Short mmCIF file of C-alpha atoms in Angstrom, two decimals:
data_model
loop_
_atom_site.label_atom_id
_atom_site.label_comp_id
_atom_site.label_asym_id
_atom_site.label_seq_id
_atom_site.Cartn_x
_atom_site.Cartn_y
_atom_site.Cartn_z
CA UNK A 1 124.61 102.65 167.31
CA UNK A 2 123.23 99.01 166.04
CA UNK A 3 121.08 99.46 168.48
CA UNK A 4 119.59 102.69 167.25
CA UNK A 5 119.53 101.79 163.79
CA UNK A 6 117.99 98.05 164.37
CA UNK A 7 114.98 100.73 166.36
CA UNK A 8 114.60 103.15 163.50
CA UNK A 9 114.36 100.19 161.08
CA UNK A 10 112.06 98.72 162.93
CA UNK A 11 109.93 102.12 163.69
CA UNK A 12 109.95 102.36 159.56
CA UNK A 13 108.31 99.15 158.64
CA UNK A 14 105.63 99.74 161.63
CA UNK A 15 104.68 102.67 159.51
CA UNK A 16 104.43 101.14 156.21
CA UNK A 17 102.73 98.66 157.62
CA UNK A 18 100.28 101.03 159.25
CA UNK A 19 100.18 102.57 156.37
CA UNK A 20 99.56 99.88 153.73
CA UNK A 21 96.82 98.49 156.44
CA UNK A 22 94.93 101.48 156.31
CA UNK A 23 94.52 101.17 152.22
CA UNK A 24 93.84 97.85 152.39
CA UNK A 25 91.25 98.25 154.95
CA UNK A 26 89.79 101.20 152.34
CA UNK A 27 90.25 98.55 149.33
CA UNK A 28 88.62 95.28 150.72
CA UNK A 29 86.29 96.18 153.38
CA UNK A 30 82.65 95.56 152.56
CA UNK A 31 83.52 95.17 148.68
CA UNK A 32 81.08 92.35 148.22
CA UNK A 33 78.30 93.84 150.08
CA UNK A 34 77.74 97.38 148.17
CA UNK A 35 74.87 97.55 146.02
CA UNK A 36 75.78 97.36 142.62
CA UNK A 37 75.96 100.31 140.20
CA UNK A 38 73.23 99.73 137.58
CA UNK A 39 75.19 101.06 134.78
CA UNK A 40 78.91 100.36 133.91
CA UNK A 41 79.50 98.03 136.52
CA UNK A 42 76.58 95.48 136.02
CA UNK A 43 76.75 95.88 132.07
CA UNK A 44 80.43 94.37 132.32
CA UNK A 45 78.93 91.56 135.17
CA UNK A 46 76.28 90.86 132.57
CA UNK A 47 78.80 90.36 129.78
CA UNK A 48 81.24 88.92 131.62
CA UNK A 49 78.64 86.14 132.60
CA UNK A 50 76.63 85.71 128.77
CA UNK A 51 80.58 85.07 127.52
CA UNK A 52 80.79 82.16 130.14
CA UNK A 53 77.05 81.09 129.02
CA UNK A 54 77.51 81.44 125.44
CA UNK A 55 81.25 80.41 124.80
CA UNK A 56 81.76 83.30 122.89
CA UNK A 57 84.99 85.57 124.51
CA UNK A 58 85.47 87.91 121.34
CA UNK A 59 81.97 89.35 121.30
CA UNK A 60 80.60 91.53 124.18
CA UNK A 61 76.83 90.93 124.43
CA UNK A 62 74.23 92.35 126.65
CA UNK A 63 70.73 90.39 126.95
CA UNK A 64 73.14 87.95 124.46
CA UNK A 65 72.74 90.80 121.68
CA UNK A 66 75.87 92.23 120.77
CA UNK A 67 76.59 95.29 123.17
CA UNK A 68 76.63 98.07 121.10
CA UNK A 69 76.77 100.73 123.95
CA UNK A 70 79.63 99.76 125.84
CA UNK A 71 82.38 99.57 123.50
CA UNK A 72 85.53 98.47 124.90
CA UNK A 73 87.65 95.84 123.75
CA UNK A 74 87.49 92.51 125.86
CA UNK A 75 89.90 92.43 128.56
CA UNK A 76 88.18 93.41 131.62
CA UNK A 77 85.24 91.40 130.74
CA UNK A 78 87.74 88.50 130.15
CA UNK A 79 89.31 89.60 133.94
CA UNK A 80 85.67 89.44 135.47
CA UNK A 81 84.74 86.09 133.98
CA UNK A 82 87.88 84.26 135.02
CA UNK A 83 86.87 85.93 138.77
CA UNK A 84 83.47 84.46 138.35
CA UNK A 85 85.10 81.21 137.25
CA UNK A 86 87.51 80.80 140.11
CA UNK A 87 84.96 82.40 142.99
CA UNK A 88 81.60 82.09 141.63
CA UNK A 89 78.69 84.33 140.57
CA UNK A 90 78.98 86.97 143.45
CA UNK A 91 79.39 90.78 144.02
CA UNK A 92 82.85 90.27 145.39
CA UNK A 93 83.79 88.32 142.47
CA UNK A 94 82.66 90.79 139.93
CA UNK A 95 85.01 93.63 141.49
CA UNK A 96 87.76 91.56 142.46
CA UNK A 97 89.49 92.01 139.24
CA UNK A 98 89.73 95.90 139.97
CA UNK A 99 90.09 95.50 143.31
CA UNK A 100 93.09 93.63 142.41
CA UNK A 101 94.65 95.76 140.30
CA UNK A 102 94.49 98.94 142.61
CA UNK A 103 96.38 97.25 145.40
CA UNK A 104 98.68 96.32 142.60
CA UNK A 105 98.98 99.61 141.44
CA UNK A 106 99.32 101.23 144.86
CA UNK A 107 102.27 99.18 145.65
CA UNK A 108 104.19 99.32 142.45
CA UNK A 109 103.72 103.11 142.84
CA UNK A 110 104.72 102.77 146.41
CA UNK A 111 107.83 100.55 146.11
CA UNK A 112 108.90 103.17 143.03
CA UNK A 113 108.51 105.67 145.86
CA UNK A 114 110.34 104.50 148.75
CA UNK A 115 113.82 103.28 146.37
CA UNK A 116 113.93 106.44 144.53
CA UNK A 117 112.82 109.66 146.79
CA UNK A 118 113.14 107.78 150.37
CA UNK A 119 111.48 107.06 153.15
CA UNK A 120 109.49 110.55 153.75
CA UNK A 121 108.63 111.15 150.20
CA UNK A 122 107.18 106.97 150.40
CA UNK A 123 105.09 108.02 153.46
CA UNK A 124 103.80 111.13 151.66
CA UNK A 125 102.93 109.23 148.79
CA UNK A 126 100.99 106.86 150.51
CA UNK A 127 98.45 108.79 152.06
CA UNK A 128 97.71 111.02 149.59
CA UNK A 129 96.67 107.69 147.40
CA UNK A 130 94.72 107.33 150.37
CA UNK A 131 93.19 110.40 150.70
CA UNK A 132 92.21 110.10 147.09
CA UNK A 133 88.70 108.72 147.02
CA UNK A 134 88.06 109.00 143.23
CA UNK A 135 90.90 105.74 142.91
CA UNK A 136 88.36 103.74 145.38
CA UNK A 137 84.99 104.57 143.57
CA UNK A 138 83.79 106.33 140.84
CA UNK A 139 84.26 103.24 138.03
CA UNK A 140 88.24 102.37 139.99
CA UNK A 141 89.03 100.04 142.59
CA UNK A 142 85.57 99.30 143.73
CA UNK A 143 84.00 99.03 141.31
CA UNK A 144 83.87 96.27 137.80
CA UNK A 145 84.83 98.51 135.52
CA UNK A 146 87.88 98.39 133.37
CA UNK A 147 89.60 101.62 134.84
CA UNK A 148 91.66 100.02 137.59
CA UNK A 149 93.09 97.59 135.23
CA UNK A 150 93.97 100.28 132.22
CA UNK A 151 95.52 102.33 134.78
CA UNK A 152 97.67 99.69 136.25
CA UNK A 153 98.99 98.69 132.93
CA UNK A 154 99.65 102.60 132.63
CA UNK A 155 101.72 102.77 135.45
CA UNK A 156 103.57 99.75 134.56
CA UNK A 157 104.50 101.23 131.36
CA UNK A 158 105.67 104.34 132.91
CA UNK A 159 107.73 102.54 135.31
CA UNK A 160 109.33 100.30 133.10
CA UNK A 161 111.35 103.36 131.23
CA UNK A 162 114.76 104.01 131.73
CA UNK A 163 115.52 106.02 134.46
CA UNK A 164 119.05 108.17 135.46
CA UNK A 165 120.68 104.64 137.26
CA UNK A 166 119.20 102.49 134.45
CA UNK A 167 121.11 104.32 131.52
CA UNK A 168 123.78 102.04 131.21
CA UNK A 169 121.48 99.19 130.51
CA UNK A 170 119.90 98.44 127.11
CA UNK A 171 116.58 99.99 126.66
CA UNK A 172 114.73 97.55 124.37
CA UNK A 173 113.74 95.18 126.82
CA UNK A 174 112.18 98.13 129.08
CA UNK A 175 110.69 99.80 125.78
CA UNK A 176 109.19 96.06 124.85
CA UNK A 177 107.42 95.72 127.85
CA UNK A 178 106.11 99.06 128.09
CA UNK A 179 105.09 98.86 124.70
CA UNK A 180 103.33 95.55 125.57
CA UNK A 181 101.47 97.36 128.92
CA UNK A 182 100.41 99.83 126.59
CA UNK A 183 98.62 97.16 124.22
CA UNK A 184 96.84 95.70 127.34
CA UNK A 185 95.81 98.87 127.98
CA UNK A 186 93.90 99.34 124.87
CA UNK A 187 92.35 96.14 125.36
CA UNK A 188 90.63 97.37 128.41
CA UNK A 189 89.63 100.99 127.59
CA UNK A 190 90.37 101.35 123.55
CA UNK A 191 91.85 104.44 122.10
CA UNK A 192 92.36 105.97 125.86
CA UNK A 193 95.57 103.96 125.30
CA UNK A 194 97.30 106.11 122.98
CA UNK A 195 97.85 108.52 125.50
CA UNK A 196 100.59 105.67 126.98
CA UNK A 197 102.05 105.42 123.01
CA UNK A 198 102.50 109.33 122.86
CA UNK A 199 104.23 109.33 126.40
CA UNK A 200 106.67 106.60 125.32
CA UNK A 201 107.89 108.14 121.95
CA UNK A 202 108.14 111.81 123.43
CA UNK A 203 110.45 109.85 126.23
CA UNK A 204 112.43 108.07 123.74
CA UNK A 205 112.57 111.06 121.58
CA UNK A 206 113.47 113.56 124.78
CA UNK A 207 116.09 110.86 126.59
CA UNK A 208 117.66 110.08 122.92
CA UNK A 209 116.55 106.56 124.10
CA UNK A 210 115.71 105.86 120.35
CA UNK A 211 119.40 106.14 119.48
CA UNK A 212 120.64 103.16 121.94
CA UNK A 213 117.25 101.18 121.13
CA UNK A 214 118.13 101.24 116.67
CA UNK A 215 116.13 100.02 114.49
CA UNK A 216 115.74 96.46 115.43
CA UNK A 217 114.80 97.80 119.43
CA UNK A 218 111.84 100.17 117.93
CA UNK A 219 110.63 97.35 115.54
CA UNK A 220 110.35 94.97 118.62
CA UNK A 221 108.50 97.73 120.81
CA UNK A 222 106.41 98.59 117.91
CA UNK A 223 105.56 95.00 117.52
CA UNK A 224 104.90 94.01 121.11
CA UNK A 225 103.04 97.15 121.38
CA UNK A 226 100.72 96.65 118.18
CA UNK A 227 100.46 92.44 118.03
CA UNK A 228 97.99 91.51 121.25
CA UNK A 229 95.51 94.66 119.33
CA UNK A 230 96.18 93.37 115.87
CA UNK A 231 95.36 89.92 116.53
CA UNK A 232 92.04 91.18 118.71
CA UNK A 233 90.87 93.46 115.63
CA UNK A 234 91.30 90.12 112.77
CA UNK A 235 89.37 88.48 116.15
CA UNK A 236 86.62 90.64 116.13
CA UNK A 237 86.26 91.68 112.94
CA UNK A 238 86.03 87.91 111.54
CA UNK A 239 83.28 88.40 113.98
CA UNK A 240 80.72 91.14 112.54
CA UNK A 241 83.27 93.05 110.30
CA UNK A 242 83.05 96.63 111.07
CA UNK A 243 80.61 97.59 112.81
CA UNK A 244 82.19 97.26 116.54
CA UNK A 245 85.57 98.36 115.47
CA UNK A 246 83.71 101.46 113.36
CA UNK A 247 81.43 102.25 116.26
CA UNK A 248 84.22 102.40 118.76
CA UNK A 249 86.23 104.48 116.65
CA UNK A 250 83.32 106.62 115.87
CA UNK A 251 82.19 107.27 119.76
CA UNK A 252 86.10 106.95 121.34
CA UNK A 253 87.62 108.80 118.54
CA UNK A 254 85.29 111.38 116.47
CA UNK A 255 82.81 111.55 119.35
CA UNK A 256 85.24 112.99 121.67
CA UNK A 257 86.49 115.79 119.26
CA UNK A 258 84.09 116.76 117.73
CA UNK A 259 80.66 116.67 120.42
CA UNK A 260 81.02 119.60 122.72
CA UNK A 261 79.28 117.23 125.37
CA UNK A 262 81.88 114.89 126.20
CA UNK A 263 83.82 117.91 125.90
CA UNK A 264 84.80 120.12 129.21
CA UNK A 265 84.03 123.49 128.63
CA UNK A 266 86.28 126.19 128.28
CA UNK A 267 85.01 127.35 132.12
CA UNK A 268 85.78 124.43 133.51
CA UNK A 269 88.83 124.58 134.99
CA UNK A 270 89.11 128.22 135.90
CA UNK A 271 85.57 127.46 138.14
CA UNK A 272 86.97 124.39 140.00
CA UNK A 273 89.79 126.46 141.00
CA UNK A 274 87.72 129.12 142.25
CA UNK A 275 85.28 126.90 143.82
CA UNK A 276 82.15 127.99 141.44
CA UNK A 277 80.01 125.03 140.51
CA UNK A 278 80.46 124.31 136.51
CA UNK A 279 76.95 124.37 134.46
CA UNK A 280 76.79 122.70 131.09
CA UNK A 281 76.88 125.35 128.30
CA UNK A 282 73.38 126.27 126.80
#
């Protein structure tokens, strides 16, 4: 019987070991030898390096003229310049920041897997992050943009709340922390964040979490969730006042509502499930 269970033990790790060498095969292979993207990806290379150049970390600058097109707060350009620091100037530098933080992601999402629905479920889940090409390319794990790191600090949030076995235990630490991810967040990709604050207080709200945490728990989430953003706004706008913070309200924020563009349309969805092609509206 030892016997048997010593074998299945060791059939079990062969797998996720298969498994996990098969993403990381899709994650790393060739990553410093694909042409770069010349959009996203080589405007945050080209900050990331004029911020080394110049010495100046708050303000984003392309041709070292404040960037006024790409209008994201700091953080991944701070990720990629540390990368270029530590590994020099190279394509494999400038995406191991993102590179980093999908392997990250994939085994934090993994681990969650394997302890809470088992050993199938863990499998499952594995492949199908896999099989998921959009979370290699397409401005992720590939590629220097500042996806891969907001989404890791997503899914950290979401797996630091309280679950069924964690009840027992205070929340505010857990709430703190997420609160915290969610701030990082922001600091890659701006108001895209607030989708992480709205999950946490309809989970609170939902679990009656905000009960157990009181008011001094929800002050310190609040706090750790609005300080690293607060202290990055006086940054900037010591810097040129408002016109970054305005413009990236105006194209994250009012853009988005109220520009049918950046919109999907209406059609959208009901032709991707039917497998029509989806044309822009006239």
């Amino acid at each position: 019987m030892q016997r048997m269970k010593t074998g299945k033990g060791i059939l079990k790790a062969a797998i996720m070991i298969c498994l996990s060498s098969v993403f990381l095969y899709f994650a790393v292979f060739n990553l410093g030898n694909e042409a770069i993207s010349n959009w996203d990806e080589a405007r945050h290379g080209i900050s990331a390096y004029e911020m080394m150049q110049s010495g100046n970390y708050i303000c984003n600058t392309f041709n070292y003229a404040p960037d006024e097109w790409n209008l994201k707060p700091p953080l991944s350009f701070w990720a990629i310049a540390a990368s270029f620091a530590v590994n020099g100037y190279t394509l494999l530098a400038l995406r191991l920041p993102s590179c980093i933080c999908l392997v990250l992601t994939f085994f934090l999402l993994s681990r969650r897997m394997f302890r809470s629905h088992g050993f199938i479920s863990g499998c499952a889940f594995m492949l199908l992050f896999e099989a998921f090409g959009d979370l290699f390319f397409v401005h992720y794990g590939r590629s220097a943009d500042a996806d891969a790191i907001y989404i890791l600090f997503f899914v950290c949030a979401m797996l630091l709340l309280p679950v069924a076995e964690q009840k027992r235990e205070r929340p505010g630490i857990r709430y703190a922390l997420a609160g915290l991810c969610a701030s990082l967040a922001f600091l890659a990709k701006s108001f895209h964040a607030f989708t992480i604050l709205a999950i946490l207080v309809a989970y609170a709200v939902i679990s009656q979490d905000y009960k157990r945490l009181g008011m001094k728990g929800i002050a310190c989430a609040c706090l750790c969730a609005a300080a690293p953003v607060l202290i990055w706004g006086a940054w900037r706008y010591a810097y040129d006042q408002w016109v970054f913070l305005g413009n990236m309200f105006g194209v994250d924020v009012i853009n988005r509502i109220f520009d049918y563009r950046m919109r999907p349309d209406p059609r959208y969805f009901a032709e991707n499930v039917t497998g029509k092609g989806h044309t822009e509206p006239t």
